[in-house]
Coordinates of C-alpha atoms and ligand atoms in Angstrom, one line a residue:
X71 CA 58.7 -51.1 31.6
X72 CA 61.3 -52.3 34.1
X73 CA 60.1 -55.4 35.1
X74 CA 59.8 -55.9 39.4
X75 CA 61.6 -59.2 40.9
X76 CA 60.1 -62.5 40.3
X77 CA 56.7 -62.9 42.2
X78 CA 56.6 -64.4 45.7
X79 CA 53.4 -66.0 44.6
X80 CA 52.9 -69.3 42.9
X81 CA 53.1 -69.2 39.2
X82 CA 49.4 -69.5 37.9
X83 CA 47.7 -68.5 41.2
X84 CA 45.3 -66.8 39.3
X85 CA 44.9 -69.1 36.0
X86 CA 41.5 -69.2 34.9
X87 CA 40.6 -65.7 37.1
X88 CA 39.3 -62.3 35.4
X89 CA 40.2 -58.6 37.6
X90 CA 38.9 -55.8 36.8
X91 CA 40.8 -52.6 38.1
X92 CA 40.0 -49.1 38.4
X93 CA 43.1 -46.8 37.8
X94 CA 44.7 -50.1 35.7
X95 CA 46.8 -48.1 33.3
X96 CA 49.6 -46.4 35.3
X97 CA 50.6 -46.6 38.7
X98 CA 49.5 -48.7 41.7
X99 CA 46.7 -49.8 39.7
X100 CA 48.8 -50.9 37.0
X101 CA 51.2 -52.3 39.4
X102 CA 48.4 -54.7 40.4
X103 CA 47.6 -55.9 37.2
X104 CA 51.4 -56.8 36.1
X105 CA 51.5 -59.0 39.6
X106 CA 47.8 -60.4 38.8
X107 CA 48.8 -60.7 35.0
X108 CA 52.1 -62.7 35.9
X109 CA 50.2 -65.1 37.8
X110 CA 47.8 -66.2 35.4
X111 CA 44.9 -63.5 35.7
X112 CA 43.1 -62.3 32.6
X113 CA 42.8 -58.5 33.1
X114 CA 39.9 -55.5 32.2
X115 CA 42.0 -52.3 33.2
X116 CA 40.0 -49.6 33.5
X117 CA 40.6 -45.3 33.1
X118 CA 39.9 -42.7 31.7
X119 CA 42.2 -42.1 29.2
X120 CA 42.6 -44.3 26.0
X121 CA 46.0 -43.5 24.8
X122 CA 47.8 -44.6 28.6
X123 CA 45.6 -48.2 29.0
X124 CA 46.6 -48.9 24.9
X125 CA 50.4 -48.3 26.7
X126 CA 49.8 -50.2 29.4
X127 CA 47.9 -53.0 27.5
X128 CA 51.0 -53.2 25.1
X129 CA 53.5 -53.7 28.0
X130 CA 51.7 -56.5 29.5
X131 CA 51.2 -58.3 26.0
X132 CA 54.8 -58.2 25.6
X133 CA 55.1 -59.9 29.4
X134 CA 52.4 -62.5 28.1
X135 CA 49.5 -61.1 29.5
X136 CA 46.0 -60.8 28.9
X137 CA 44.6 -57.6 29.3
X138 CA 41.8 -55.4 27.4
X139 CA 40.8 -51.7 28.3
X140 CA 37.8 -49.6 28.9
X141 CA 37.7 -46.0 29.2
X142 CA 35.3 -45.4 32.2
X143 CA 34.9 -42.2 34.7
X144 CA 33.8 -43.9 37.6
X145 CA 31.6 -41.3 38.5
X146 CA 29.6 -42.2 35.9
X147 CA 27.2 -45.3 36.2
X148 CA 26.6 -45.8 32.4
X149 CA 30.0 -46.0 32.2
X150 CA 30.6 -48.0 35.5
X151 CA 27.9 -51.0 34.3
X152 CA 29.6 -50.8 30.5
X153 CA 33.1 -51.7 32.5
X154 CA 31.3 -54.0 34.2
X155 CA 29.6 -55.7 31.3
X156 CA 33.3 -55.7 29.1
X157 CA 34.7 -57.8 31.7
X158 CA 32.0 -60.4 31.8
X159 CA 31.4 -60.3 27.9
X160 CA 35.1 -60.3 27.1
X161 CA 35.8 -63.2 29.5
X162 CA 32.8 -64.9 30.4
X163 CA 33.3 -63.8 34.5
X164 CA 34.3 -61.6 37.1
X165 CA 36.2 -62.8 39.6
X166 CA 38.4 -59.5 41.5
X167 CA 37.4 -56.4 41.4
X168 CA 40.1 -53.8 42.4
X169 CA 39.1 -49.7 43.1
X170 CA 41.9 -48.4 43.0
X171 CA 40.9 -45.2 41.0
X172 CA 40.8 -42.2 42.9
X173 CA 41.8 -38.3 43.2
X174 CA 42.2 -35.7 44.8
X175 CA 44.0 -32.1 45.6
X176 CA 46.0 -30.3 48.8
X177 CA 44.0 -27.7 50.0
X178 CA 43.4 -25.8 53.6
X179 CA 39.6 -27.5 54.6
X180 CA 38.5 -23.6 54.4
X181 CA 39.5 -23.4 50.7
X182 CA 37.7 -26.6 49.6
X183 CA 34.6 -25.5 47.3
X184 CA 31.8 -27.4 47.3
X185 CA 32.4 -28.4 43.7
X186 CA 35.6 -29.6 44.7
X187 CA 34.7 -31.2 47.8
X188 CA 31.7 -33.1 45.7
X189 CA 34.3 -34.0 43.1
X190 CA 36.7 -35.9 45.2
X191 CA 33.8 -37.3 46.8
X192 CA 31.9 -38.5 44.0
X193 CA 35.2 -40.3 42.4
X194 CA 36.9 -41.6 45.6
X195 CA 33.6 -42.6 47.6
X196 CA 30.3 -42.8 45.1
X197 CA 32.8 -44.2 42.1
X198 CA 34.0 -46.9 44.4
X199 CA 30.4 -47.9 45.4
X200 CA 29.1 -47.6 41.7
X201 CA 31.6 -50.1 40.5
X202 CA 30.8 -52.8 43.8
X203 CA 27.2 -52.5 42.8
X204 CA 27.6 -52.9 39.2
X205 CA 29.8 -56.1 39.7
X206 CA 27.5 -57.7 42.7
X207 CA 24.3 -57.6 40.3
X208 CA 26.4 -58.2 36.7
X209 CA 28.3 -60.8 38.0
X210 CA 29.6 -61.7 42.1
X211 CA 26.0 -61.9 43.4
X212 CA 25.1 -65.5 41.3
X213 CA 28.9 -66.4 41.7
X214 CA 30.8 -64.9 44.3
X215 CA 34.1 -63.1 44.1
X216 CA 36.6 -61.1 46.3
X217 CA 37.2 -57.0 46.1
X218 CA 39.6 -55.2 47.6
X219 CA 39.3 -51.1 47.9
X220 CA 42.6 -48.7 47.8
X221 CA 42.1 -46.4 50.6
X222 CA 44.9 -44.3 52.4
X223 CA 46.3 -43.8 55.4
X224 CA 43.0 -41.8 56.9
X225 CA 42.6 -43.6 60.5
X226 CA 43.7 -40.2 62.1
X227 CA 42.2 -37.3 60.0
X228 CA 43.5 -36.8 56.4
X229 CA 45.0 -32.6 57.6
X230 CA 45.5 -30.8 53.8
X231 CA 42.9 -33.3 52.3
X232 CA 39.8 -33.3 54.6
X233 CA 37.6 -34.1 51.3
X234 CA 39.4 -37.2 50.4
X235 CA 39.9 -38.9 54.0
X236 CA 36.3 -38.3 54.6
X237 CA 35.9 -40.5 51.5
X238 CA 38.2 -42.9 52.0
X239 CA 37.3 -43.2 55.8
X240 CA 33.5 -43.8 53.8
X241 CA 35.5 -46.5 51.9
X242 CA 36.7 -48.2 54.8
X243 CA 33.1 -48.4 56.5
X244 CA 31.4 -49.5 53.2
X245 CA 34.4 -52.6 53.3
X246 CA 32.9 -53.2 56.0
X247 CA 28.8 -53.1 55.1
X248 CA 29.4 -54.8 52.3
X249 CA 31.7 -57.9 53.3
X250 CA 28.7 -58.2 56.0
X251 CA 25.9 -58.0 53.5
X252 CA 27.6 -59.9 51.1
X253 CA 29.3 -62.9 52.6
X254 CA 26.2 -65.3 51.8
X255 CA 27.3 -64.8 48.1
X256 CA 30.5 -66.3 48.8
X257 CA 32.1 -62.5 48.2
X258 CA 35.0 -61.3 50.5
X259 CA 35.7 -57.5 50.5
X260 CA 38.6 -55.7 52.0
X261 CA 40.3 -52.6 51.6
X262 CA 44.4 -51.5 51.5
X263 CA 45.6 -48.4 53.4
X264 CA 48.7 -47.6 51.7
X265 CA 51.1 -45.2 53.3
X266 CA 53.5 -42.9 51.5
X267 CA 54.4 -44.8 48.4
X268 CA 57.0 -43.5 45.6
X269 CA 55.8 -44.0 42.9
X270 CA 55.6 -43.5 39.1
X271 CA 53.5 -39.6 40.2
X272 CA 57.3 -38.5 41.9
X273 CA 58.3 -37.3 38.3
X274 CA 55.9 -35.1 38.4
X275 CA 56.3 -33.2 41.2
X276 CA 58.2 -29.8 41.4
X277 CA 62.0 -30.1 42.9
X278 CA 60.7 -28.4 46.2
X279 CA 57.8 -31.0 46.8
X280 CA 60.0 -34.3 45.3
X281 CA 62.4 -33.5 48.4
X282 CA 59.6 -32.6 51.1
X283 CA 57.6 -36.1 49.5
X284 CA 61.4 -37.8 50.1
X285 CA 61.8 -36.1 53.7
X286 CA 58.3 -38.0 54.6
X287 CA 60.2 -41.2 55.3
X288 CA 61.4 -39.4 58.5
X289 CA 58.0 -39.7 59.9
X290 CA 57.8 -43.4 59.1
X291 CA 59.1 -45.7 61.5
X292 CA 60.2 -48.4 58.7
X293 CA 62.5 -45.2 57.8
X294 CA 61.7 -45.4 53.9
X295 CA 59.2 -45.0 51.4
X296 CA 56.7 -47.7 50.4
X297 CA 56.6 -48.8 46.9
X298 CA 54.1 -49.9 44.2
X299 CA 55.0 -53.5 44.3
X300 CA 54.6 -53.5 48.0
X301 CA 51.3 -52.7 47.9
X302 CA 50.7 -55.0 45.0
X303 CA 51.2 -57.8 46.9
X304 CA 49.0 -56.7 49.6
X305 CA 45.9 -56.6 47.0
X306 CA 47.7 -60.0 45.1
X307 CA 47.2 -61.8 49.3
X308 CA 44.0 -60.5 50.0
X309 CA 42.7 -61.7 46.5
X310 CA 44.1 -65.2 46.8
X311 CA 42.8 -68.3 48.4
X312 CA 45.3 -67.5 51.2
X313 CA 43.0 -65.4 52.4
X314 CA 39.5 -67.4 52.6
X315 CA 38.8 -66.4 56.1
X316 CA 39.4 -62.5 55.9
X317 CA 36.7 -60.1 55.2
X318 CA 35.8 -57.0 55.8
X319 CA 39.0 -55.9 56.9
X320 CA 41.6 -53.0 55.9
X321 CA 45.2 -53.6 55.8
X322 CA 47.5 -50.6 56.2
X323 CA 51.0 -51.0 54.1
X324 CA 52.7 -48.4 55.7
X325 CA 55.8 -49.0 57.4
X326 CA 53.9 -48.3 60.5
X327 CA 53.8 -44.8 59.8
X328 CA 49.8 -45.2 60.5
X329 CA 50.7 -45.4 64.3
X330 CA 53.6 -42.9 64.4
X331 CA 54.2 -39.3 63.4
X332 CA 51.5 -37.5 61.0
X333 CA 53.1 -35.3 58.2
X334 CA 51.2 -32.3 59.6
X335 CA 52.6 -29.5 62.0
X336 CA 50.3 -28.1 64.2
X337 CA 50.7 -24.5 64.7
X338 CA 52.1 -23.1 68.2
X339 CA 48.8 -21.7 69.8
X340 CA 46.8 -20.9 72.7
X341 CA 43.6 -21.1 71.3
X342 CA 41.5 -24.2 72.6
X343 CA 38.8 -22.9 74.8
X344 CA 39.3 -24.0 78.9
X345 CA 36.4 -25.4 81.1
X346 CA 37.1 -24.0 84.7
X347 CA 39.7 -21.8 86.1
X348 CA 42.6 -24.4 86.5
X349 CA 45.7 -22.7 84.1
X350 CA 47.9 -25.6 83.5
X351 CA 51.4 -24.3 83.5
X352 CA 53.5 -24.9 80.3
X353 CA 56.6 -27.1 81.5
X354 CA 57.5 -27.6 85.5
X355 CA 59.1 -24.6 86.9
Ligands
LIG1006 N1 41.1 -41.6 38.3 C1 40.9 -40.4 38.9 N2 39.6 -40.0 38.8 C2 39.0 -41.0 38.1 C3 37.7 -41.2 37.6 N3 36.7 -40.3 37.9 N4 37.4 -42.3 36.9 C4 38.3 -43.2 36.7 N5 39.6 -43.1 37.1 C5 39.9 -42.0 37.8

C-alpha cells in the first residue's frame, strides 16, 4: 500500500492506546487506522468481510503495526458486543472508538423501498448506536474514552440519498446526546462530516460517474477533492489530547463545500403553491 507522507502528529501519540474502527479494512476507515497505527495505537479493525481485514491486517504488520480483525455486521448486536469484547480481551482496554462503517445507494426518495430505507437506516444509524452502547457498558463507562462518528455532508438535505442523510443527520444529534450524557465518564464524542473525498471506491465507478464524481470539485470552493488522509487526521485531532475540551461537536472536512453549491439541480418549475394573489414577476422588465 502506498504509504501517505510522514504524520503531522507526534510519533507515539497514541502508545499504550487501543481503537477500535468500524469499516477498518479498506478505505477511510482503514486510512484511520494506518495514521492511529503509526502513532503508536494498537488497533481492532472491524468489517464484514474476512479476506479484506487479513489484507489490511498484513499491510499494517509490515508498517509495524498492531492490528487484529473481527468480522462484525454492525446491525447485528451479538456481533456488535463480540467486537466489543475482542478489543478489551485482546488488549486489556478500549480507548477510541471510530464508526466509520456505513452504506448506502442513489435513489429518487419515491423509489426507496422500505426494506431499503430500513437497511441504510439500520447500518448507518442503529449500527452506529449499537457499537457506542456496547463500548460505554464493556469498557468507556468505568474508564472513559473518546468516539468520533463518520457522518457526511447532510446539514442541507442529503437530495438522491434521503435514507442515508436522515441517518447521518440522526448521527449527528446522538453526537450530541451522548457527549452530554456521557461526559461524567470522562468520554468525549464527536462526529466528522466529510465532504467529497476520492478515494480508494473511484476505481470502481463506471467512466461516466468517475468524471461526473471528478466534476464535483467545481461545486467546492477549495476547488478539489478531499482525500482519505485528510479526513484521517480530522478523527487522529479529535481523538488526541489536543482536543480535551471538545465534545459533542461535528467537524465538516470539506473544502467548504458544506456552505457553497449542493451537487443537486433543481428542476425549472412553477410548481410551489402561492398564498395570496401577488404574481412576482420573473426578472425586472
Ligand atoms: N459496512 C457497510 N455496511 C456494514 C455493516 N452492516 N456492518 C459493518 N460494516 C459495514
Amino acid at each position: 500500500m502506498p504509504t501517505p507522507p510522514e504524520s503531522i502528529f507526534r510519533p507515539g501519540l497514541f502508545d499504550g492506546r487501543v481503537a477500535l474502527i468500524t469499516g477498518g479494512g479498506s478505505g477511510i476507515g482503514k486510512a484511520i487506522g494506518l495514521e492511529l497505527g503509526r502513532l503508536g495505537c494498537r488497533l481492532v479493525l472491524a468489517a464484514r468481510k474476512q479476506e479484506r481485514l487479513d489484507a489490511t491486517v498484513a499491510a499494517f504488520a509490515e508498517q509495524g503495526i498492531e492490528a487484529t480483525s473481527t468480522v462484525c455486521n454492525i446491525r447485528h448486536e451479538d456481533q456488535v458486543a463480540a467486537a466489543v469484547k475482542t478489543a478489551v480481551d485482546t488488549y486489556g482496554r478500549l480507548d477510541f472508538l471510530v464508526n466509520n462503517a456505513g452504506g448506502q445507494f442513489p435513489s429518487p426518495a419515491g423509489h426507496i423501498r422500505t426494506k431499503g430505507w430500513n437497511a441504510v437506516i439500520e447500518t448507518n444509524l442503529t449500527g452506529t448506536f449499537l457499537m457506542a452502547r456496547e463500548a460505554y457498558n464493556a469498557w468507556m463507562e468505568q474508564h472513559g474514552g473518546a468516539i468520533v462518528n463518520i457522518i457526511a455532508d447532510v446539514q442541507r438535505g442529503f437530495p438522491g440519498m434521503a435514507h442515508t442523510g436522515a441517518a447521518r443527520a440522526g448521527v449527528d444529534n446522538l453526537t450530541k446526546s451522548l457527549a452530554i450524557e456521557w461526559a461524567h465518564n470522562g468520554i468525549r464524542v464527536n462526529a466528522v462530516a466529510p465532504g467529497i473525498i476520492f478515494g480508494s471506491g473511484y476505481e470502481n465507478y463506471d467512466p461516466f460517474f468517475q468524471q461526473v464524481f471528478l466534476d464535483m470539485r467545481k461545486n467546492i470552493p477549495a476547488q478539489r477533492l478531499g482525500t482519505e488522509e485528510e479526513v484521517a487526521n480530522s478523527v487522529v485531532f479529535l481523538l488526541s489530547p489536543a482536543a480535551a475540551f471538545i465534545s459533542g461537536q461535528t467537524l465538516g472536512v470539506d473544502g467548504a463545500g458544506s456552505l457553497w453549491r449542493v451537487n443537486w439541480e433543481v428542476p425549472e418549475h412553477d410548481n410551489m403553491p402561492r398564498f395570496g394573489g401577488v404574481e412576482v414577476p420573473e426578472s425586472p422588465s
